[in-house]
Amino acid sequence: MVAVRGLRKRFGRLDVLKGIDLRVPRGGAVALIGPSGSGKSTLLRCINLLDTPDAGSVRVGDRRLDFDGRRRLPPDREMAAFRARAGMVFQGFNLFPHMSVIDNVMSGPVVVKGVKRDVARPMALSLLDRVGLAGKAGDHPASLSGGQKQRVAIARALAMEPEVMLFDEATSALDPKLVGEVLAVIRDLARGGMTTVLVTHEMAFARDVADRVAFMRDGVVVEEGPARQVIEDPREPATRTFLGHFHGGRSAPAAP
Amino acid sequence: MHYEWDFGFLWQYRGLIGIGIAYTVGFTLLTSVLGFLAGAVIALGRIAGRPWMAAPLVALMEVFRCTPVLVQLVWIYYALPVLVGVELSPAAAAVITLSLYGGAFYAEIIRGGIRGVEPGQWDAGRALGMTRAKLMRSVVLPQALRRMVPPLVNQTILQLKNTSLVSTLAVPDLLYQGQLITSATYRPLEVYTMVAVVYFAILLPLTQLARLLETRPSRVAA
């Protein structure tokens, strides 16, 4: 479903990803954990081509793009079509401040797919209902709490009917009180069969929601395996050291 | 020092003055619109284009930003026709000069407005699958325009004042008509007072509008 092979990415002289292999089967949920600067977010952004890989290949569904640094990048239109197949949720929400909540959710279908507004609206409303925010359709993002903003952002990504959802530290910018409501939505999605890749510092959440966990450090996947095993009984010393900071998987959010 | 102020005679020149105002306002509107378009091309070329596209645009922009508009006006009227072999009417030379001069400044305003849109907004639009053009139209420009309005109004105020320079090419704007009336009546004090008052009366509402737009609380980023 999602397959990353030999993925490399460098920013200037900094090697951020040093050959990553990762597979997420259809309906699977993989959590990426690891210290800051380990390349988790960059890996997620490369899956969605927000950062362009230098080498390797990325497959989402039946479409695969290969990168080797020398070849020209695919044209803008093709990159955009590829990105449309993956939904992404950001740490900073990134809602469009000049649009109402419902227009945010409709923006993908209307702008990208050219769906008529009166067709997109009921679908957007049902998505807002699904994240518990049907009553906020006409509001502006600025009037929402962080947790509400993030739930709108999830609905906006879902409106594109993506084949995979990518969560980039979706709860790291939230007030601890508001983390739960967002995690609940992500959990429902993953349990409902949505293919999911999530970067998180919530170890308990990763263990509960993900089928598999990949521990990254310094641009490589150090250890990958069933979620419970990696988090509760890691094989690699580096994983053990990292998880030691979390006291065996507490649920409070860690510093990003 | 005693001077008998007498503005009454100006009434008989109301036709000339009206033409002058029409030229001044018309040139401002025309060269602001053309200048904004030129500025948009320069700004978007610099942001989205390849380096070989951006370099000549930047060069053109710097030439117009770093020379006085009066020098440009005279050069384009007298020197450009010699270079390209096409005769230019004073009005055409004035429109070209003021549009490009304004464009050079509008370009920086537009570029600044676009650059001021948070990177996360670009990420969000691209992640949804928007092409560059759709991202610009639906996400970036609506937010950038909001930031750009006060500096655009300010630049347009300068643009209106700069139209007074076209009088040197005998384009019958407000200042040129003032000069005509002065040479017919020998009453420059009243004439130039009137000219100043008319400019002021046109521009004061614009500056107030700019102030209003600047102080209006902008929406917090989501």
Short mmCIF file of C-alpha atoms in Angstrom, two decimals:
data_model
loop_
_atom_site.label_atom_id
_atom_site.label_comp_id
_atom_site.label_asym_id
_atom_site.label_seq_id
_atom_site.Cartn_x
_atom_site.Cartn_y
_atom_site.Cartn_z
CA MET A 1 0.00 0.00 0.00
CA VAL A 2 2.74 2.39 1.02
CA ALA A 3 6.23 1.25 0.21
CA VAL A 4 9.39 3.23 0.62
CA ARG A 5 12.63 1.78 -0.68
CA GLY A 6 16.18 3.01 -0.34
CA LEU A 7 14.98 6.52 0.42
CA ARG A 8 17.68 9.14 0.80
CA LYS A 9 17.40 12.82 1.53
CA ARG A 10 19.98 15.42 2.36
CA PHE A 11 19.61 19.09 3.16
CA GLY A 12 22.83 20.78 2.13
CA ARG A 13 25.57 18.83 3.91
CA LEU A 14 23.20 17.17 6.34
CA ASP A 15 22.22 13.57 5.60
CA VAL A 16 18.72 13.38 7.01
CA LEU A 17 17.60 10.04 5.55
CA LYS A 18 20.24 7.43 4.82
CA GLY A 19 18.39 4.73 2.95
CA ILE A 20 14.99 4.03 4.47
CA ASP A 21 12.88 0.97 3.73
CA LEU A 22 9.36 0.92 5.05
CA ARG A 23 6.21 -0.95 4.10
CA VAL A 24 2.71 -0.30 5.31
CA PRO A 25 0.11 -2.83 4.16
CA ARG A 26 -3.41 -1.73 3.22
CA GLY A 27 -5.29 -0.89 6.39
CA GLY A 28 -2.12 -1.05 8.44
CA ALA A 29 -0.93 1.56 10.90
CA VAL A 30 2.74 2.27 11.44
CA ALA A 31 4.08 4.63 14.07
CA LEU A 32 7.46 6.30 13.58
CA ILE A 33 9.18 7.08 16.84
CA GLY A 34 12.58 8.43 17.65
CA PRO A 35 14.43 11.46 18.95
CA SER A 36 14.15 14.90 17.38
CA GLY A 37 16.23 15.19 14.24
CA SER A 38 16.09 11.46 13.55
CA GLY A 39 14.35 12.07 10.21
CA LYS A 40 10.81 10.92 11.08
CA SER A 41 9.08 14.04 9.83
CA THR A 42 11.28 14.24 6.76
CA LEU A 43 10.39 10.64 5.93
CA LEU A 44 6.70 11.51 6.20
CA ARG A 45 7.16 14.61 4.04
CA CYS A 46 9.04 12.55 1.46
CA ILE A 47 6.18 10.04 1.24
CA ASN A 48 3.98 12.99 0.29
CA LEU A 49 6.71 14.63 -1.82
CA LEU A 50 6.55 17.82 0.24
CA ASP A 51 10.27 17.20 0.41
CA THR A 52 11.67 15.66 -2.74
CA PRO A 53 13.68 12.51 -2.14
CA ASP A 54 17.22 12.47 -3.53
CA ALA A 55 17.19 8.73 -4.14
CA GLY A 56 14.99 5.71 -3.74
CA SER A 57 11.37 5.12 -4.53
CA VAL A 58 8.01 5.94 -2.98
CA ARG A 59 4.89 3.96 -3.74
CA VAL A 60 1.39 4.92 -2.64
CA GLY A 61 -1.31 2.55 -3.85
CA ASP A 62 -0.49 1.51 -7.38
CA ARG A 63 1.61 4.55 -8.20
CA ARG A 64 5.33 4.59 -7.75
CA LEU A 65 7.84 7.36 -8.26
CA ASP A 66 11.58 6.73 -8.53
CA PHE A 67 14.19 9.29 -7.67
CA ASP A 68 17.86 9.19 -8.47
CA GLY A 69 18.93 12.81 -8.19
CA ARG A 70 20.05 13.05 -11.81
CA ARG A 71 16.72 12.52 -13.45
CA ARG A 72 14.43 15.52 -13.79
CA LEU A 73 11.60 15.72 -11.33
CA PRO A 74 8.17 14.67 -12.56
CA PRO A 75 6.08 17.62 -13.77
CA ASP A 76 4.14 19.66 -11.22
CA ARG A 77 0.81 18.16 -12.29
CA GLU A 78 2.05 14.62 -11.71
CA MET A 79 3.56 15.45 -8.32
CA ALA A 80 0.28 17.11 -7.30
CA ALA A 81 -1.75 14.08 -8.38
CA PHE A 82 0.57 11.86 -6.36
CA ARG A 83 0.20 14.05 -3.27
CA ALA A 84 -3.58 14.02 -3.60
CA ARG A 85 -3.54 10.30 -2.80
CA ALA A 86 -2.08 10.83 0.66
CA GLY A 87 -3.76 12.94 3.31
CA MET A 88 -1.47 14.84 5.62
CA VAL A 89 -2.03 16.34 9.04
CA PHE A 90 0.55 18.76 10.39
CA GLN A 91 1.75 19.65 13.84
CA GLY A 92 0.76 23.28 13.26
CA PHE A 93 -2.71 22.49 11.77
CA ASN A 94 -2.13 24.79 8.76
CA LEU A 95 -5.80 25.47 8.26
CA PHE A 96 -6.54 28.15 5.68
CA PRO A 97 -7.30 31.24 7.79
CA HIS A 98 -9.18 33.03 5.01
CA MET A 99 -11.78 30.25 4.71
CA SER A 100 -14.54 29.08 7.00
CA VAL A 101 -14.31 25.63 8.57
CA ILE A 102 -16.55 24.04 5.94
CA ASP A 103 -14.64 25.74 3.12
CA ASN A 104 -11.42 24.36 4.55
CA VAL A 105 -12.85 20.85 4.44
CA MET A 106 -14.25 21.42 0.94
CA SER A 107 -11.05 22.97 -0.42
CA GLY A 108 -9.53 19.69 -1.57
CA PRO A 109 -12.52 18.37 -3.52
CA VAL A 110 -13.47 21.80 -4.91
CA VAL A 111 -10.04 23.17 -5.82
CA VAL A 112 -8.17 19.98 -6.65
CA LYS A 113 -10.85 17.71 -8.07
CA GLY A 114 -13.19 20.38 -9.39
CA VAL A 115 -16.19 19.00 -7.50
CA LYS A 116 -19.20 21.35 -7.48
CA ARG A 117 -19.65 23.15 -4.17
CA ASP A 118 -23.17 21.87 -3.59
CA VAL A 119 -21.91 18.31 -4.10
CA ALA A 120 -18.88 18.79 -1.87
CA ARG A 121 -20.81 20.47 0.94
CA PRO A 122 -22.84 17.50 2.27
CA MET A 123 -19.77 15.32 2.15
CA ALA A 124 -17.75 17.90 4.05
CA LEU A 125 -20.54 18.24 6.61
CA SER A 126 -20.62 14.51 7.22
CA LEU A 127 -16.85 14.54 7.72
CA LEU A 128 -17.16 17.40 10.19
CA ASP A 129 -19.83 15.37 11.94
CA ARG A 130 -17.46 12.43 12.08
CA VAL A 131 -14.85 14.53 13.91
CA GLY A 132 -17.55 16.01 16.13
CA LEU A 133 -17.55 19.51 14.68
CA ALA A 134 -20.67 19.72 12.52
CA GLY A 135 -21.78 22.71 14.58
CA LYS A 136 -18.68 24.69 13.66
CA ALA A 137 -19.11 24.55 9.88
CA GLY A 138 -19.61 28.28 9.43
CA ASP A 139 -16.98 29.40 11.95
CA HIS A 140 -13.55 30.69 11.11
CA PRO A 141 -10.51 28.66 12.17
CA ALA A 142 -9.24 31.50 14.37
CA SER A 143 -12.18 30.97 16.73
CA LEU A 144 -11.42 27.28 17.32
CA SER A 145 -9.33 25.61 20.00
CA GLY A 146 -6.18 23.76 18.95
CA GLY A 147 -7.89 20.40 19.27
CA GLN A 148 -10.80 21.58 17.14
CA LYS A 149 -8.43 23.00 14.52
CA GLN A 150 -6.63 19.71 14.29
CA ARG A 151 -9.88 17.79 13.91
CA VAL A 152 -10.90 20.14 11.10
CA ALA A 153 -7.49 19.53 9.51
CA ILE A 154 -8.14 15.79 9.69
CA ALA A 155 -11.55 16.22 8.07
CA ARG A 156 -9.96 18.38 5.35
CA ALA A 157 -7.43 15.66 4.58
CA LEU A 158 -10.12 12.94 4.60
CA ALA A 159 -12.23 14.90 2.12
CA MET A 160 -9.75 13.95 -0.60
CA GLU A 161 -10.56 10.28 0.12
CA PRO A 162 -6.86 9.50 0.48
CA GLU A 163 -5.40 6.02 0.32
CA VAL A 164 -3.19 6.74 3.30
CA MET A 165 -3.20 9.28 6.13
CA LEU A 166 0.06 10.77 7.32
CA PHE A 167 0.12 12.36 10.78
CA ASP A 168 3.13 14.53 11.51
CA GLU A 169 3.21 15.00 15.29
CA ALA A 170 -0.46 15.85 15.13
CA THR A 171 -0.77 16.44 18.89
CA SER A 172 2.60 17.99 19.71
CA ALA A 173 1.38 21.58 19.51
CA LEU A 174 -1.71 20.94 21.61
CA ASP A 175 -2.55 21.83 25.15
CA PRO A 176 -2.36 18.51 27.10
CA LYS A 177 -6.09 18.76 27.84
CA LEU A 178 -6.86 18.73 24.11
CA VAL A 179 -4.61 15.86 23.06
CA GLY A 180 -7.18 13.19 23.88
CA GLU A 181 -9.89 14.40 21.50
CA VAL A 182 -7.48 14.38 18.56
CA LEU A 183 -5.98 11.01 19.43
CA ALA A 184 -9.50 9.57 19.66
CA VAL A 185 -10.22 10.65 16.08
CA ILE A 186 -6.95 9.18 14.82
CA ARG A 187 -7.60 5.95 16.71
CA ASP A 188 -11.08 5.61 15.18
CA LEU A 189 -9.65 6.16 11.72
CA ALA A 190 -6.87 3.61 12.12
CA ARG A 191 -9.21 1.03 13.65
CA GLY A 192 -11.68 1.72 10.87
CA GLY A 193 -9.17 0.44 8.35
CA MET A 194 -7.49 3.65 7.16
CA THR A 195 -3.90 3.04 6.21
CA THR A 196 -1.94 5.24 8.58
CA VAL A 197 1.60 6.44 9.11
CA LEU A 198 2.08 8.56 12.18
CA VAL A 199 5.02 10.35 13.69
CA THR A 200 4.38 10.63 17.39
CA HIS A 201 5.91 11.15 20.79
CA GLU A 202 2.93 9.51 22.46
CA MET A 203 4.33 6.08 23.19
CA ALA A 204 1.20 4.68 24.81
CA PHE A 205 -0.81 5.86 21.84
CA ALA A 206 1.66 4.35 19.37
CA ARG A 207 1.39 1.04 21.19
CA ASP A 208 -2.40 1.11 21.23
CA VAL A 209 -3.10 2.28 17.72
CA ALA A 210 -0.21 1.14 15.54
CA ASP A 211 0.24 -2.42 14.34
CA ARG A 212 3.92 -1.82 13.91
CA VAL A 213 6.42 0.67 15.22
CA ALA A 214 9.62 1.82 13.57
CA PHE A 215 12.28 3.42 15.74
CA MET A 216 14.44 5.88 13.83
CA ARG A 217 17.69 7.47 14.78
CA ASP A 218 20.14 9.52 12.71
CA GLY A 219 18.34 8.90 9.45
CA VAL A 220 18.02 5.13 9.65
CA VAL A 221 15.37 2.74 10.90
CA VAL A 222 17.10 1.10 13.82
CA GLU A 223 14.35 -1.30 14.77
CA GLU A 224 10.98 -2.17 13.28
CA GLY A 225 8.45 -4.66 14.54
CA PRO A 226 5.08 -5.28 16.15
CA ALA A 227 4.09 -2.23 18.17
CA ARG A 228 3.81 -3.93 21.53
CA GLN A 229 7.11 -5.73 21.16
CA VAL A 230 9.12 -2.66 20.04
CA ILE A 231 7.74 -0.44 22.76
CA GLU A 232 7.61 -2.89 25.65
CA ASP A 233 10.54 -5.12 24.83
CA PRO A 234 12.86 -3.44 22.32
CA ARG A 235 15.75 -5.51 20.98
CA GLU A 236 18.13 -2.70 20.12
CA PRO A 237 20.00 -0.89 22.87
CA ALA A 238 19.37 2.46 21.14
CA THR A 239 15.61 1.85 21.20
CA ARG A 240 15.79 0.85 24.85
CA THR A 241 17.72 4.01 25.74
CA PHE A 242 15.24 6.21 23.88
CA LEU A 243 12.19 4.56 25.42
CA GLY A 244 13.81 4.78 28.85
CA HIS A 245 13.10 8.53 28.68
CA PHE A 246 9.43 7.75 28.48
CA HIS A 247 9.32 5.60 31.64
CA GLY A 248 8.02 2.62 29.77
CA GLY A 249 5.35 4.39 27.78
CA ARG A 250 3.49 7.03 29.72
CA SER A 251 0.66 8.74 27.95
CA ALA A 252 1.49 12.35 28.75
CA PRO A 253 2.88 14.23 25.75
CA ALA A 254 6.62 14.56 25.62
CA ALA A 255 8.47 17.68 24.65
CA PRO A 256 8.81 17.76 20.86
CA MET B 1 4.57 92.29 2.10
CA HIS B 2 1.16 92.75 0.68
CA TYR B 3 -0.52 90.58 -1.90
CA GLU B 4 -4.13 90.70 -3.02
CA TRP B 5 -5.25 87.11 -3.18
CA ASP B 6 -7.93 86.61 -5.76
CA PHE B 7 -9.08 83.13 -6.70
CA GLY B 8 -12.15 84.27 -8.58
CA PHE B 9 -10.50 84.25 -12.01
CA LEU B 10 -9.86 80.52 -11.75
CA TRP B 11 -13.54 79.82 -12.36
CA GLN B 12 -13.23 80.75 -16.01
CA TYR B 13 -10.50 78.10 -16.37
CA ARG B 14 -12.64 75.35 -14.84
CA GLY B 15 -12.69 73.50 -18.17
CA LEU B 16 -8.89 73.38 -18.38
CA ILE B 17 -8.62 72.40 -14.75
CA GLY B 18 -11.19 69.65 -15.25
CA ILE B 19 -9.20 68.24 -18.15
CA GLY B 20 -6.08 68.39 -15.99
CA ILE B 21 -7.75 66.47 -13.17
CA ALA B 22 -9.06 63.91 -15.64
CA TYR B 23 -5.55 63.38 -17.05
CA THR B 24 -4.01 63.13 -13.60
CA VAL B 25 -6.58 60.66 -12.31
CA GLY B 26 -6.70 58.77 -15.61
CA PHE B 27 -2.92 58.40 -15.79
CA THR B 28 -2.88 57.26 -12.18
CA LEU B 29 -5.53 54.59 -12.76
CA LEU B 30 -4.02 53.38 -16.01
CA THR B 31 -0.41 53.27 -14.82
CA SER B 32 -1.40 51.76 -11.48
CA VAL B 33 -3.22 48.90 -13.16
CA LEU B 34 -0.49 48.37 -15.75
CA GLY B 35 2.15 48.82 -13.05
CA PHE B 36 0.45 46.25 -10.83
CA LEU B 37 0.36 43.78 -13.73
CA ALA B 38 4.03 44.44 -14.51
CA GLY B 39 4.82 44.04 -10.82
CA ALA B 40 2.87 40.78 -10.64
CA VAL B 41 4.78 39.39 -13.62
CA ILE B 42 8.11 40.39 -12.08
CA ALA B 43 7.19 39.04 -8.64
CA LEU B 44 5.78 35.73 -9.87
CA GLY B 45 8.66 35.33 -12.31
CA ARG B 46 11.09 35.74 -9.44
CA ILE B 47 9.23 33.39 -7.11
CA ALA B 48 8.14 30.64 -9.47
CA GLY B 49 10.39 31.01 -12.48
CA ARG B 50 13.78 29.63 -13.36
CA PRO B 51 16.86 31.73 -12.59
CA TRP B 52 17.32 32.67 -16.25
CA MET B 53 13.82 34.14 -16.12
CA ALA B 54 14.30 35.98 -12.87
CA ALA B 55 17.62 37.67 -13.68
CA PRO B 56 16.44 40.02 -16.46
CA LEU B 57 13.30 40.85 -14.45
CA VAL B 58 15.39 41.81 -11.44
CA ALA B 59 17.71 43.86 -13.66
CA LEU B 60 14.78 45.77 -15.17
CA MET B 61 13.30 46.33 -11.73
CA GLU B 62 16.54 47.67 -10.27
CA VAL B 63 17.03 50.07 -13.18
CA PHE B 64 13.63 51.59 -12.51
CA ARG B 65 14.05 51.60 -8.74
CA CYS B 66 17.47 53.19 -8.81
CA THR B 67 17.00 56.05 -11.25
CA PRO B 68 14.80 59.12 -10.82
CA VAL B 69 11.46 58.87 -12.53
CA LEU B 70 12.00 62.27 -14.21
CA VAL B 71 15.19 60.96 -15.82
CA GLN B 72 13.34 57.82 -16.96
CA LEU B 73 10.55 59.89 -18.43
CA VAL B 74 12.89 62.06 -20.45
CA TRP B 75 15.05 59.09 -21.49
CA ILE B 76 12.13 57.00 -22.68
CA TYR B 77 10.65 59.92 -24.60
CA TYR B 78 13.86 61.07 -26.31
CA ALA B 79 16.35 58.17 -26.22
CA LEU B 80 14.22 55.01 -26.51
CA PRO B 81 12.74 56.01 -29.92
CA VAL B 82 16.28 56.47 -31.24
CA LEU B 83 17.23 52.99 -30.02
CA VAL B 84 14.19 51.09 -31.28
CA GLY B 85 13.26 53.36 -34.15
CA VAL B 86 9.66 53.93 -33.08
CA GLU B 87 8.26 57.39 -32.47
CA LEU B 88 6.50 57.70 -29.10
CA SER B 89 3.84 60.25 -28.28
CA PRO B 90 4.38 62.07 -24.97
CA ALA B 91 1.37 60.27 -23.49
CA ALA B 92 2.68 56.86 -24.57
CA ALA B 93 6.12 57.59 -23.15
CA ALA B 94 4.50 58.73 -19.92
CA VAL B 95 2.35 55.58 -19.63
CA ILE B 96 5.32 53.29 -20.30
CA THR B 97 7.56 55.06 -17.83
CA LEU B 98 5.09 55.38 -14.98
CA SER B 99 3.85 51.80 -15.44
CA LEU B 100 7.34 50.32 -15.30
CA TYR B 101 8.43 52.64 -12.51
CA GLY B 102 5.36 51.73 -10.47
CA GLY B 103 5.78 48.08 -11.46
CA ALA B 104 9.27 47.97 -10.00
CA PHE B 105 7.87 48.97 -6.61
CA TYR B 106 4.64 46.99 -6.87
CA ALA B 107 6.78 43.92 -7.61
CA GLU B 108 8.53 44.14 -4.25
CA ILE B 109 5.22 44.68 -2.46
CA ILE B 110 3.69 41.64 -4.16
CA ARG B 111 6.75 39.48 -3.55
CA GLY B 112 6.83 40.52 0.09
CA GLY B 113 3.14 39.74 0.46
CA ILE B 114 3.56 36.27 -1.05
CA ARG B 115 6.68 35.54 0.97
CA GLY B 116 4.82 36.61 4.09
CA VAL B 117 2.36 33.72 3.77
CA GLU B 118 3.40 31.01 6.22
CA PRO B 119 5.25 28.00 4.76
CA GLY B 120 2.68 25.76 6.44
CA GLN B 121 0.01 27.17 4.13
CA TRP B 122 2.00 26.07 1.09
CA ASP B 123 2.51 22.65 2.67
CA ALA B 124 -1.19 22.27 3.38
CA GLY B 125 -2.23 23.21 -0.14
CA ARG B 126 0.37 20.99 -1.75
CA ALA B 127 -0.51 18.09 0.54
CA LEU B 128 -4.09 18.29 -0.69
CA GLY B 129 -2.78 17.87 -4.22
CA MET B 130 -2.99 21.43 -5.51
CA THR B 131 -0.84 22.32 -8.48
CA ARG B 132 1.28 25.46 -8.21
CA ALA B 133 -1.32 27.54 -10.01
CA LYS B 134 -4.22 26.35 -7.85
CA LEU B 135 -2.17 26.81 -4.70
CA MET B 136 -1.42 30.40 -5.70
CA ARG B 137 -4.98 31.21 -6.65
CA SER B 138 -6.84 29.55 -3.78
CA VAL B 139 -4.45 29.68 -0.85
CA VAL B 140 -1.50 32.01 -1.23
CA LEU B 141 -2.79 35.04 -3.13
CA PRO B 142 -5.98 35.55 -1.10
CA GLN B 143 -3.88 35.74 2.05
CA ALA B 144 -1.06 37.71 0.45
CA LEU B 145 -3.41 40.31 -1.05
CA ARG B 146 -4.80 41.11 2.35
CA ARG B 147 -1.30 41.99 3.57
CA MET B 148 -0.47 43.86 0.42
CA VAL B 149 -3.37 46.30 0.42
CA PRO B 150 -1.91 49.03 2.68
CA PRO B 151 1.49 49.21 0.90
CA LEU B 152 -0.28 49.03 -2.48
CA VAL B 153 -2.43 52.00 -1.54
CA ASN B 154 0.66 53.90 -0.42
CA GLN B 155 2.46 53.15 -3.66
CA THR B 156 -0.58 54.25 -5.62
CA ILE B 157 -0.53 57.56 -3.75
CA LEU B 158 3.08 58.05 -4.86
CA GLN B 159 2.03 56.99 -8.33
CA LEU B 160 -0.56 59.78 -8.47
CA LYS B 161 1.97 62.37 -7.34
CA ASN B 162 4.47 61.13 -9.89
CA THR B 163 2.01 61.82 -12.68
CA SER B 164 2.80 65.52 -12.15
CA LEU B 165 6.11 64.84 -13.89
CA VAL B 166 4.40 64.12 -17.19
CA SER B 167 3.82 67.86 -17.49
CA THR B 168 7.48 68.09 -18.58
CA LEU B 169 6.46 66.20 -21.74
CA ALA B 170 3.53 68.61 -22.28
CA VAL B 171 0.94 66.01 -21.31
CA PRO B 172 -1.98 68.15 -20.11
CA ASP B 173 -2.24 66.89 -16.52
CA LEU B 174 -3.27 69.08 -13.60
CA LEU B 175 0.17 70.61 -13.13
CA TYR B 176 0.61 71.31 -16.85
CA GLN B 177 -2.79 73.02 -17.01
CA GLY B 178 -1.71 75.08 -14.00
CA GLN B 179 1.37 76.18 -15.89
CA LEU B 180 -0.81 77.14 -18.87
CA ILE B 181 -3.16 79.17 -16.71
CA THR B 182 -0.20 80.84 -14.99
CA SER B 183 1.32 81.95 -18.25
CA ALA B 184 -2.03 83.38 -19.33
CA THR B 185 -2.86 85.19 -16.07
CA TYR B 186 0.48 85.83 -14.31
CA ARG B 187 -1.06 84.71 -11.04
CA PRO B 188 1.10 81.70 -10.08
CA LEU B 189 0.36 82.00 -6.35
CA GLU B 190 -3.35 81.35 -6.71
CA VAL B 191 -2.85 78.80 -9.48
CA TYR B 192 -0.31 76.64 -7.65
CA THR B 193 -2.28 76.95 -4.42
CA MET B 194 -5.29 75.61 -6.31
CA VAL B 195 -3.18 72.83 -7.83
CA ALA B 196 -1.88 71.81 -4.42
CA VAL B 197 -5.36 71.86 -2.92
CA VAL B 198 -6.73 69.64 -5.67
CA TYR B 199 -3.94 67.06 -5.22
CA PHE B 200 -4.53 67.17 -1.49
CA ALA B 201 -8.27 66.75 -1.85
CA ILE B 202 -7.80 63.70 -4.05
CA LEU B 203 -5.14 62.07 -1.90
CA LEU B 204 -6.33 62.73 1.63
CA PRO B 205 -9.17 60.20 1.40
CA LEU B 206 -6.71 57.64 0.00
CA THR B 207 -4.24 58.10 2.86
CA GLN B 208 -7.11 57.79 5.34
CA LEU B 209 -8.17 54.60 3.63
CA ALA B 210 -4.62 53.26 3.87
CA ARG B 211 -4.52 54.08 7.58
CA LEU B 212 -7.84 52.36 8.12
CA LEU B 213 -6.58 49.23 6.37
CA GLU B 214 -3.37 49.24 8.40
CA THR B 215 -5.05 49.53 11.77
CA ARG B 216 -7.77 47.00 11.08
CA PRO B 217 -6.92 43.99 13.19
CA SER B 218 -5.80 41.17 10.97
CA ARG B 219 -7.10 37.70 11.55
CA VAL B 220 -4.92 35.45 13.66
CA ALA B 221 -3.27 32.70 11.66
CA ALA B 222 -4.88 29.32 12.07
#
